[in-house]
Amino acid sequence: TGSNNLVNSIQQGKVRRLDGTAAGTFNVNSLPKIGFNYAKNRTDYNLLQRRDDRDSYSGNMTYTSPLNFFALPNTISANYSMITNKVAYNSVELTTTAAAGLYNTTERTDMYGGKLGFTPWRGSSFNPGYSLQQVKEKRYRLSTPDLVERYPKSMQQTVEFNSNFMFFRWFNPSANYTMTLTENNNLNALTVTKLSTSAVFEAGELKTVNRTAQGGVNLTINMNDLMPRNRLLRSMVLSSNYQTQDGDSWQNLGKDQDIRWKLWLRDSFRAKNYFAQRNSLTLRDTVSSSQRWQPFESFGLKGALAPVRTISITNNFSNSVQRSEVTGTVTRSVNRTLPDVIFSISQLEYLTHTSRWVQNKTMNLKYSKNTSETKLISMDVAEGYGSDLRFKLLNALDMAMSYNARLTNRKDLRQNLKVQSSKHQDATFQSAFDYGKFRFTPKVDYSLDVAKGGLGIVTQNTQVITPSLLIKADTQLPRGLKLPFVKRILSFTNRITWTTTLTYAFKKSPITLADNNRLFTLNSSADYEAAKNLRLTFNAGIQRYWHRYVKEDEYISYQGGSTLTFQF
């Protein structure tokens, strides 16, 4: 379109704006509810001899049917809007040089949308929706006003639905699907070459197309609805899902090729234009499932066996198959997670006969395995182990301990060789206790990372030990101040929140020279709230870095600041 130069601060000129809106609604008893809106925006640039004119018309309608018939929608909603943007220059006032390369343009945008709501039977629903946006433009050069160009500019379409169908109380599957099509036309003359053939296309004759689609079917079965008398299985919940995720991208399609009703990306279409090319294609199918079960929840176990009632088992399964094509190169990959299980048990103090000293003792055990295979190229296998233990000691100390390990291996399937392996371990020990108005949280973190190449050569061996301490205090001393000459008391909350964190990280490695250092960090902040609308914050910090071998890298840094916040 035309030039975007506006009047700036060092130019002389005048800009005039005109803005106006009008809106209305129609709402009578059980008739459809209708709303409409009109907006006018006009801007005149005296220096540029240009006028921008925008008109927006929109309307919407909603209707709830009094009839209750499965073949008719219960709710209907629709909307339409039209926007015209005009850019016009005063060619009489512009010089020939100033008018060179400028266009008068008219752009029109039409947007349609609608949704329906069906109730096939009680407890079920089916809700389709559709939206379409089309943008067209016409323009002509000021130097050649008789030569008018008309072309489509862009288009976007979305088709969707979501639904559920309750056949039984325990069998209520749901399904959904959404497909989005986006087209953008080339707005300049373009020369395209394929093999030894070339052709020239004018503005708007070629377009790029991007399509995405995703859909799924979900089903959750609660065994309590299916077998309420079975005490062993009635706490089990099974959730299953199948999902498709597809997408493709095309370039140099002809403007006359209409693919709006190609709603399923896996149905191929033939491009009419010889120069059209598919850049990429991705088709992904994923099956997943999760299971939750507390097998002994319904049994009346007491005493030392009471923790057995709290046993909880959770597992997840996922299998994803992806087929992709990028500029003619086809790959197929499979990603699978099985198992991904967590075993939890609480009230362990009764099982271990330590309830006099320990309360709320809870333990979690975790294991997962994931494989990611690119067919005929590579395979990655990752296994994870973990456990954590939490309890309250002597009704005063909140204790938490955890350990995690992750093992990964990569194999080159073309050579049938292991090319990489790694092992990560981390552990945490943490406690928390209160002393007066202060809460102290000491903590120690440990991590170890070891990596090896295909020949068994160690490429990484890094160990980090980080003790830390968090101190936090929160005090409040409310006060009131009586104002003279008025019967009013000004209240002050006088709340002070103070937080300080100290960490001292020790890192060492026999492989990497840079990973042999110590880092001490101290950060402190105080937040003073005088009243609900007045707050003052101070913060300060210091950091000291030591290197075991490279003394030139050592440093010490400070920082501080304050913020005053007043709300009115």
XYZ file of C-alpha atoms in Angstrom:
568
model
C 0.000 0.000 0.000
C 1.000 3.649 0.213
C 3.844 5.266 2.088
C 3.866 4.996 5.897
C 5.755 8.256 6.527
C 3.971 10.437 9.089
C 4.593 13.937 10.411
C 7.471 13.812 12.873
C 8.710 16.240 15.532
C 11.039 18.191 13.214
C 8.557 18.613 10.360
C 5.807 21.141 9.979
C 2.386 19.735 9.247
C -1.067 19.137 10.558
C -2.834 15.844 11.331
C -6.586 15.784 11.751
C -8.461 12.817 13.213
C -12.127 11.955 13.206
C -13.375 9.050 15.320
C -16.956 7.979 15.905
C -18.907 4.914 16.954
C -22.503 3.789 17.080
C -23.937 0.634 18.614
C -27.332 -0.902 19.193
C -29.044 -4.060 20.404
C -32.363 -5.777 19.728
C -33.709 -7.941 22.551
C -37.406 -8.822 22.633
C -38.712 -11.772 24.634
C -37.745 -15.111 23.050
C -36.699 -13.660 19.699
C -33.042 -13.817 18.658
C -30.806 -11.260 20.397
C -29.123 -9.054 17.833
C -26.333 -6.535 18.290
C -24.647 -4.251 15.815
C -21.800 -1.754 15.817
C -20.351 0.852 13.497
C -17.019 2.670 13.848
C -15.528 5.440 11.731
C -11.870 6.481 11.800
C -10.482 9.134 9.489
C -7.009 10.684 9.524
C -5.848 13.518 7.229
C -2.113 14.231 6.841
C -1.644 17.763 5.576
C 2.052 17.374 4.839
C 1.670 14.055 3.017
C -1.544 15.059 1.238
C -2.980 11.733 2.335
C -6.233 10.508 3.902
C -6.676 7.212 5.731
C -10.323 6.191 5.963
C -11.548 3.184 7.948
C -15.155 1.965 8.273
C -16.064 -0.994 10.468
C -19.485 -2.682 10.415
C -20.245 -5.644 12.662
C -23.252 -7.575 13.863
C -23.916 -10.610 16.029
C -26.866 -12.806 16.858
C -27.559 -15.356 19.598
C -30.627 -17.520 19.935
C -31.743 -20.191 22.371
C -34.408 -22.453 20.923
C -37.451 -23.251 23.072
C -37.789 -26.590 21.265
C -36.105 -29.685 22.652
C -35.527 -31.877 19.608
C -32.233 -33.731 19.101
C -31.965 -32.871 15.389
C -32.280 -29.112 16.006
C -29.665 -26.914 17.700
C -30.441 -25.669 21.204
C -28.249 -22.597 20.808
C -27.226 -20.626 17.733
C -24.686 -17.835 17.557
C -23.477 -16.007 14.459
C -21.437 -12.919 13.691
C -20.382 -10.914 10.658
C -18.135 -7.909 10.231
C -16.844 -5.896 7.310
C -13.919 -3.502 7.486
C -12.812 -1.200 4.684
C -9.491 0.623 4.785
C -8.842 3.298 2.194
C -5.620 5.204 1.588
C -5.996 8.101 -0.847
C -3.484 10.764 -1.918
C -4.318 14.176 -3.324
C -2.548 13.776 -6.635
C -3.381 17.365 -7.614
C -1.310 18.809 -4.751
C 1.592 16.334 -4.992
C 4.487 16.907 -7.323
C 5.350 14.282 -9.905
C 8.463 13.326 -7.933
C 6.556 13.006 -4.634
C 3.813 10.910 -6.264
C 6.242 8.417 -7.811
C 5.777 4.946 -6.340
C 2.633 5.864 -4.352
C -0.638 3.927 -4.568
C -4.238 4.662 -3.747
C -5.537 1.494 -2.109
C -8.807 0.051 -0.890
C -8.687 -2.983 1.383
C -11.800 -4.929 2.396
C -11.965 -7.534 5.160
C -14.981 -9.816 5.570
C -15.285 -12.000 8.673
C -17.949 -14.639 9.215
C -18.465 -16.904 12.199
C -21.023 -19.215 13.709
C -21.506 -21.890 16.358
C -24.274 -24.399 17.004
C -25.046 -26.333 20.154
C -26.846 -29.694 19.949
C -27.992 -32.003 22.746
C -28.543 -35.427 21.142
C -29.709 -36.805 24.487
C -29.360 -35.972 28.142
C -25.752 -35.712 29.294
C -24.421 -35.467 25.714
C -23.463 -32.561 23.471
C -22.256 -31.744 19.973
C -20.947 -28.227 19.260
C -19.669 -27.403 15.738
C -18.179 -24.021 14.830
C -16.921 -22.206 11.747
C -15.102 -18.925 11.086
C -13.766 -17.344 7.893
C -11.785 -14.171 7.286
C -11.059 -12.919 3.758
C -9.036 -9.861 2.814
C -9.077 -8.377 -0.686
C -7.366 -5.292 -2.045
C -7.381 -3.078 -5.091
C -4.856 -0.355 -5.883
C -3.546 1.892 -8.614
C -0.476 4.065 -8.989
C -1.007 7.792 -8.906
C 0.945 7.979 -12.135
C -1.362 5.436 -13.888
C -4.874 5.810 -12.378
C -6.518 3.882 -15.223
C -4.575 0.690 -14.445
C -6.358 -0.857 -11.407
C -5.023 -4.044 -9.794
C -7.441 -6.318 -7.906
C -6.268 -9.365 -5.989
C -6.945 -11.445 -2.870
C -4.599 -10.639 -0.006
C -5.135 -13.260 2.692
C -7.614 -15.756 4.056
C -7.991 -17.670 7.312
C -10.502 -20.405 8.065
C -11.169 -22.450 11.197
C -13.500 -25.461 11.350
C -14.009 -27.139 14.694
C -16.243 -29.239 16.888
C -16.242 -30.696 20.380
C -18.606 -33.299 21.740
C -19.323 -35.929 24.335
C -21.747 -38.860 24.204
C -22.936 -40.367 27.468
C -24.004 -43.939 26.763
C -23.736 -45.041 30.399
C -22.725 -43.284 33.600
C -19.315 -44.952 33.419
C -18.974 -44.714 29.608
C -18.896 -41.076 28.461
C -16.352 -40.607 25.622
C -15.556 -37.173 24.229
C -14.174 -36.129 20.858
C -12.871 -32.899 19.344
C -11.313 -31.681 16.103
C -9.967 -28.330 14.910
C -8.579 -27.481 11.481
C -7.077 -24.071 10.647
C -6.173 -22.923 7.137
C -4.114 -19.778 6.556
C -3.420 -18.335 3.094
C -1.228 -15.340 2.275
C -0.975 -14.057 -1.300
C 2.212 -12.685 -2.745
C 1.706 -8.929 -3.257
C 4.530 -8.261 -5.697
C 5.495 -9.461 -9.144
C 7.537 -12.646 -8.794
C 9.609 -14.860 -11.081
C 9.475 -18.558 -10.164
C 11.767 -21.245 -11.550
C 11.267 -25.013 -11.352
C 13.844 -27.252 -12.996
C 14.510 -25.419 -16.274
C 11.127 -23.669 -16.536
C 10.464 -20.099 -15.382
C 7.350 -17.944 -15.252
C 6.415 -14.461 -14.056
C 3.409 -13.994 -11.754
C 1.726 -10.706 -10.933
C 0.638 -9.506 -7.498
C -1.880 -11.821 -5.838
C -1.559 -14.689 -8.327
C 0.479 -16.942 -5.997
C -0.145 -17.801 -2.364
C 1.464 -19.688 0.497
C -0.728 -22.053 2.499
C -0.265 -23.337 6.042
C -2.645 -25.890 7.527
C -2.803 -27.319 11.040
C -5.240 -29.869 12.414
C -5.595 -31.619 15.712
C -8.236 -33.880 17.124
C -8.712 -36.479 19.755
C -10.912 -39.015 21.475
C -10.914 -39.235 25.275
C -12.415 -41.734 27.663
C -12.214 -41.840 31.462
C -13.548 -44.850 33.337
C -14.108 -44.633 37.071
C -14.340 -48.158 38.420
C -16.506 -46.932 41.303
C -19.262 -46.261 38.718
C -18.747 -49.643 37.058
C -18.193 -51.870 40.108
C -19.175 -49.945 43.264
C -19.225 -53.107 45.427
C -15.700 -54.194 44.580
C -13.645 -52.670 47.413
C -10.321 -53.564 45.798
C -10.960 -51.942 42.394
C -13.465 -49.188 43.048
C -10.763 -46.546 43.641
C -9.179 -47.218 40.228
C -9.501 -44.513 37.560
C -8.442 -45.200 33.950
C -8.009 -42.311 31.516
C -7.223 -42.987 27.854
C -6.650 -40.649 24.943
C -5.964 -40.819 21.229
C -4.791 -37.637 19.512
C -3.794 -36.620 16.011
C -1.630 -33.565 15.293
C -1.048 -32.776 11.625
C 0.354 -29.857 9.684
C 1.650 -28.986 6.232
C 2.992 -25.986 4.356
C 2.779 -25.126 0.643
C 4.196 -22.369 -1.507
C 3.363 -21.050 -4.996
C -0.184 -22.359 -5.086
C -2.409 -20.555 -7.578
C -4.925 -18.056 -6.210
C -7.780 -19.932 -7.943
C -7.118 -23.228 -6.092
C -9.747 -23.508 -3.380
C -8.864 -26.026 -0.654
C -11.165 -24.711 2.065
C -13.107 -27.964 2.185
C -10.045 -30.194 2.401
C -10.690 -30.613 6.124
C -8.644 -33.793 6.621
C -4.936 -33.192 6.019
C -4.250 -36.860 5.374
C -6.326 -36.673 2.202
C -3.841 -35.375 -0.350
C -4.779 -32.923 -3.084
C -3.215 -32.228 -6.464
C -1.786 -28.758 -6.966
C -3.058 -27.122 -10.144
C -0.061 -24.843 -10.532
C 3.039 -26.529 -11.959
C 5.301 -24.414 -9.735
C 3.539 -25.330 -6.477
C 5.661 -27.120 -3.897
C 5.012 -28.684 -0.494
C 7.650 -27.474 1.947
C 6.817 -29.657 4.932
C 4.408 -32.269 6.215
C 3.991 -33.618 9.754
C 1.591 -36.387 10.806
C 1.590 -37.405 14.466
C -0.509 -40.046 16.250
C -0.349 -40.298 20.029
C -1.931 -42.862 22.314
C -1.712 -42.138 26.027
C -3.179 -43.542 29.180
C -2.978 -42.893 32.913
C -4.005 -45.137 35.775
C -4.612 -44.131 39.404
C -5.322 -46.705 42.101
C -5.492 -46.881 45.900
C -6.043 -50.623 46.291
C -6.620 -50.778 50.072
C -8.425 -47.469 50.588
C -11.770 -49.145 51.318
C -10.443 -51.699 53.827
C -10.715 -50.963 57.539
C -7.038 -51.414 58.393
C -5.953 -49.856 61.692
C -2.947 -49.638 63.953
C 0.378 -50.564 62.386
C -1.414 -51.526 59.132
C -3.147 -48.142 58.773
C -0.438 -46.866 56.336
C -1.388 -49.644 53.912
C -4.703 -47.845 53.319
C -2.786 -44.800 52.035
C -0.874 -46.718 49.353
C -1.341 -44.994 45.992
C -0.076 -46.173 42.603
C -0.010 -43.892 39.564
C 1.234 -44.872 36.127
C 1.365 -43.142 32.745
C 1.814 -44.599 29.275
C 2.448 -42.717 26.036
C 3.246 -43.838 22.506
C 3.701 -41.231 19.775
C 4.410 -42.013 16.111
C 5.434 -39.117 13.877
C 5.939 -39.110 10.128
C 7.487 -35.955 8.697
C 8.685 -34.699 5.337
C 10.832 -31.572 4.912
C 11.799 -30.559 1.359
C 11.478 -34.153 0.197
C 13.325 -35.826 3.112
C 11.069 -38.333 4.895
C 11.644 -39.435 8.508
C 9.657 -41.579 10.928
C 10.124 -41.453 14.679
C 8.562 -43.207 17.665
C 8.556 -41.874 21.226
C 7.381 -44.222 23.969
C 7.123 -43.812 27.735
C 6.450 -47.005 29.703
C 6.386 -47.250 32.619
C 6.137 -43.913 34.414
C 5.063 -45.093 37.841
C 4.880 -43.423 41.265
C 4.324 -45.409 44.464
C 3.231 -43.362 47.492
C 2.567 -44.271 51.117
C 1.766 -42.055 54.115
C 1.542 -42.386 57.900
C 4.723 -44.437 57.964
C 5.295 -43.495 61.604
C 2.707 -46.139 62.600
C 4.337 -48.832 60.501
C 7.799 -48.060 61.936
C 6.513 -47.449 65.491
C 8.044 -43.948 65.616
C 4.875 -41.899 66.100
C 6.217 -40.503 69.409
C 8.942 -38.605 67.520
C 7.714 -38.390 63.924
C 4.466 -37.146 62.373
C 3.082 -37.153 58.799
C 5.800 -39.407 57.407
C 5.292 -39.778 53.632
C 7.434 -41.581 51.052
C 7.309 -41.579 47.227
C 9.146 -43.980 44.907
C 9.400 -43.196 41.179
C 10.591 -45.003 38.067
C 10.239 -44.103 34.389
C 11.617 -45.270 31.067
C 11.456 -43.376 27.778
C 12.624 -44.444 24.324
C 12.857 -42.111 21.360
C 13.686 -43.752 18.046
C 14.227 -42.175 14.656
C 13.791 -45.164 12.405
C 17.043 -46.456 10.865
C 18.968 -43.479 12.270
C 19.204 -43.299 16.078
C 17.653 -44.399 19.359
C 17.705 -42.631 22.725
C 16.852 -44.484 25.935
C 16.385 -42.652 29.235
C 15.653 -44.260 32.609
C 14.816 -42.316 35.730
C 14.751 -43.368 39.388
C 13.746 -41.292 42.367
C 12.542 -41.240 45.934
C 11.647 -38.661 48.527
C 10.790 -38.760 52.218
C 9.000 -36.048 54.214
C 8.074 -35.910 57.886
C 7.868 -33.663 60.914
C 10.378 -34.430 63.654
C 9.503 -33.788 67.319
C 6.610 -31.642 66.141
C 9.097 -28.849 65.431
C 11.331 -29.671 62.431
C 9.936 -30.072 58.900
C 12.281 -32.558 57.234
C 12.576 -33.432 53.524
C 15.029 -35.725 51.727
C 15.123 -36.729 48.081
C 17.305 -38.622 45.600
C 17.020 -38.823 41.806
C 19.048 -40.533 39.101
C 18.742 -40.405 35.325
C 20.574 -42.681 32.873
C 20.613 -41.928 29.145
C 22.094 -43.785 26.187
C 22.185 -42.950 22.482
C 22.698 -45.557 19.803
C 23.514 -45.014 16.121
C 21.308 -47.530 14.308
C 23.163 -47.074 11.030
C 26.370 -48.409 12.586
C 24.746 -50.363 15.442
C 27.034 -48.581 17.954
C 26.462 -46.739 21.234
C 27.693 -43.206 20.627
C 26.883 -41.462 23.910
C 25.844 -42.147 27.502
C 25.326 -40.005 30.559
C 24.393 -40.318 34.210
C 22.898 -37.634 36.409
C 22.417 -37.896 40.170
C 21.075 -35.345 42.605
C 20.157 -35.398 46.274
C 18.647 -32.848 48.638
C 18.455 -32.633 52.413
C 16.319 -29.873 53.859
C 14.947 -28.848 57.212
C 12.782 -25.972 58.399
C 11.995 -24.661 61.866
C 10.668 -21.551 63.587
C 12.445 -19.506 66.230
C 10.392 -16.617 67.503
C 9.187 -14.612 64.512
C 11.899 -16.095 62.273
C 11.737 -19.178 60.061
C 15.028 -20.875 59.189
C 15.384 -23.285 56.266
C 18.840 -24.910 55.999
C 19.404 -27.002 52.890
C 22.141 -28.995 51.144
C 21.993 -29.854 47.429
C 24.254 -32.368 45.695
C 24.534 -33.144 41.982
C 26.844 -35.287 39.857
C 26.922 -35.381 36.044
C 29.029 -37.905 34.151
C 29.020 -38.280 30.357
C 30.913 -40.674 28.085
C 31.507 -40.796 24.338
C 31.110 -43.777 22.044
C 34.561 -45.180 22.884
C 33.970 -44.962 26.633
C 36.010 -41.769 27.049
C 34.685 -39.557 29.842
C 33.742 -36.159 28.432
C 32.095 -34.714 31.565
C 32.490 -35.307 35.279
C 31.121 -32.443 37.335
C 30.175 -32.463 41.010
C 28.392 -29.609 42.781
C 27.672 -29.335 46.521
C 25.592 -26.340 47.586
C 24.745 -25.669 51.236
C 22.279 -22.821 51.711
C 20.220 -21.062 54.362
C 16.954 -19.162 53.978
C 15.849 -16.845 56.768
C 12.459 -15.211 56.685
C 10.578 -13.009 59.116
C 7.133 -11.446 58.905
C 6.042 -9.013 61.611
C 3.138 -6.614 61.868
C 2.607 -3.775 64.366
C -0.631 -1.982 63.434
C -1.000 1.550 64.711
C -3.473 4.380 64.272
C -3.013 8.150 64.029
C -5.898 10.479 64.804
C -6.010 13.395 62.394
C -6.605 16.849 63.875
C -9.865 18.711 63.165
C -11.503 15.615 61.637
C -13.112 12.585 63.229
C -10.969 10.100 61.387
C -8.133 7.765 62.341
C -5.389 7.081 59.802
C -4.416 3.426 60.153
C -0.883 2.086 59.600
C -0.299 -1.642 59.063
C 3.459 -1.422 59.815
C 4.163 -4.820 58.268
C 7.788 -5.807 57.719
C 8.776 -8.840 55.648
C 12.476 -9.668 55.653
C 14.033 -12.409 53.531
C 17.717 -13.411 53.403
C 19.302 -16.196 51.362
C 22.888 -17.469 51.723
C 24.376 -20.045 49.353
C 27.910 -21.414 49.040
C 28.400 -23.604 45.938
C 31.440 -25.895 45.592
C 32.014 -27.147 42.045
C 34.806 -29.467 40.940
C 35.651 -31.490 37.845
C 38.748 -33.458 36.782
C 37.692 -33.001 33.129
C 36.720 -29.353 32.662
C 39.107 -26.719 33.995
C 36.404 -24.044 34.271
C 34.288 -26.245 36.579
C 36.580 -25.911 39.591
C 35.355 -22.989 41.626
C 33.487 -21.718 44.674
C 30.684 -19.159 44.658
C 29.300 -17.423 47.736
C 26.058 -15.461 47.364
C 24.149 -13.380 49.885
C 20.853 -11.690 48.984
C 18.638 -9.830 51.415
C 15.451 -7.838 50.988
C 13.160 -6.027 53.387
C 9.644 -4.982 52.503
C 8.011 -2.367 54.727
C 4.300 -1.786 54.267
C 3.342 1.387 56.128
C -0.245 1.289 54.892
C -2.244 -0.491 52.232
C -1.246 2.109 49.655
C 2.353 2.843 50.781
C 5.213 0.342 50.529
C 8.995 0.676 50.735
C 11.368 -2.095 49.657
C 15.136 -2.367 50.237
C 17.362 -5.005 48.675
C 21.070 -5.716 48.804
C 23.394 -8.467 47.719
C 27.009 -9.565 47.572
C 28.709 -12.257 45.532
C 32.239 -13.635 45.789
C 33.742 -15.997 43.207
C 36.947 -18.049 43.620
C 38.574 -20.201 40.927
C 40.909 -22.999 41.835
C 43.299 -22.524 38.911
C 42.500 -19.301 37.018
C 42.909 -16.543 39.600
C 42.229 -13.868 36.955
C 38.550 -14.946 36.840
C 37.927 -14.248 40.511
C 35.683 -11.346 41.407
C 33.524 -9.747 44.080
C 30.314 -7.847 43.294
C 27.780 -5.808 45.216
C 24.292 -4.588 44.450
C 21.641 -2.620 46.286
C 18.469 -0.719 45.650
C 15.176 0.504 46.975
C 11.663 0.987 45.643
C 8.918 3.241 46.952
C 5.394 2.323 45.864
C 2.468 4.648 46.456
C -0.989 3.684 45.206
C -3.844 6.142 44.989
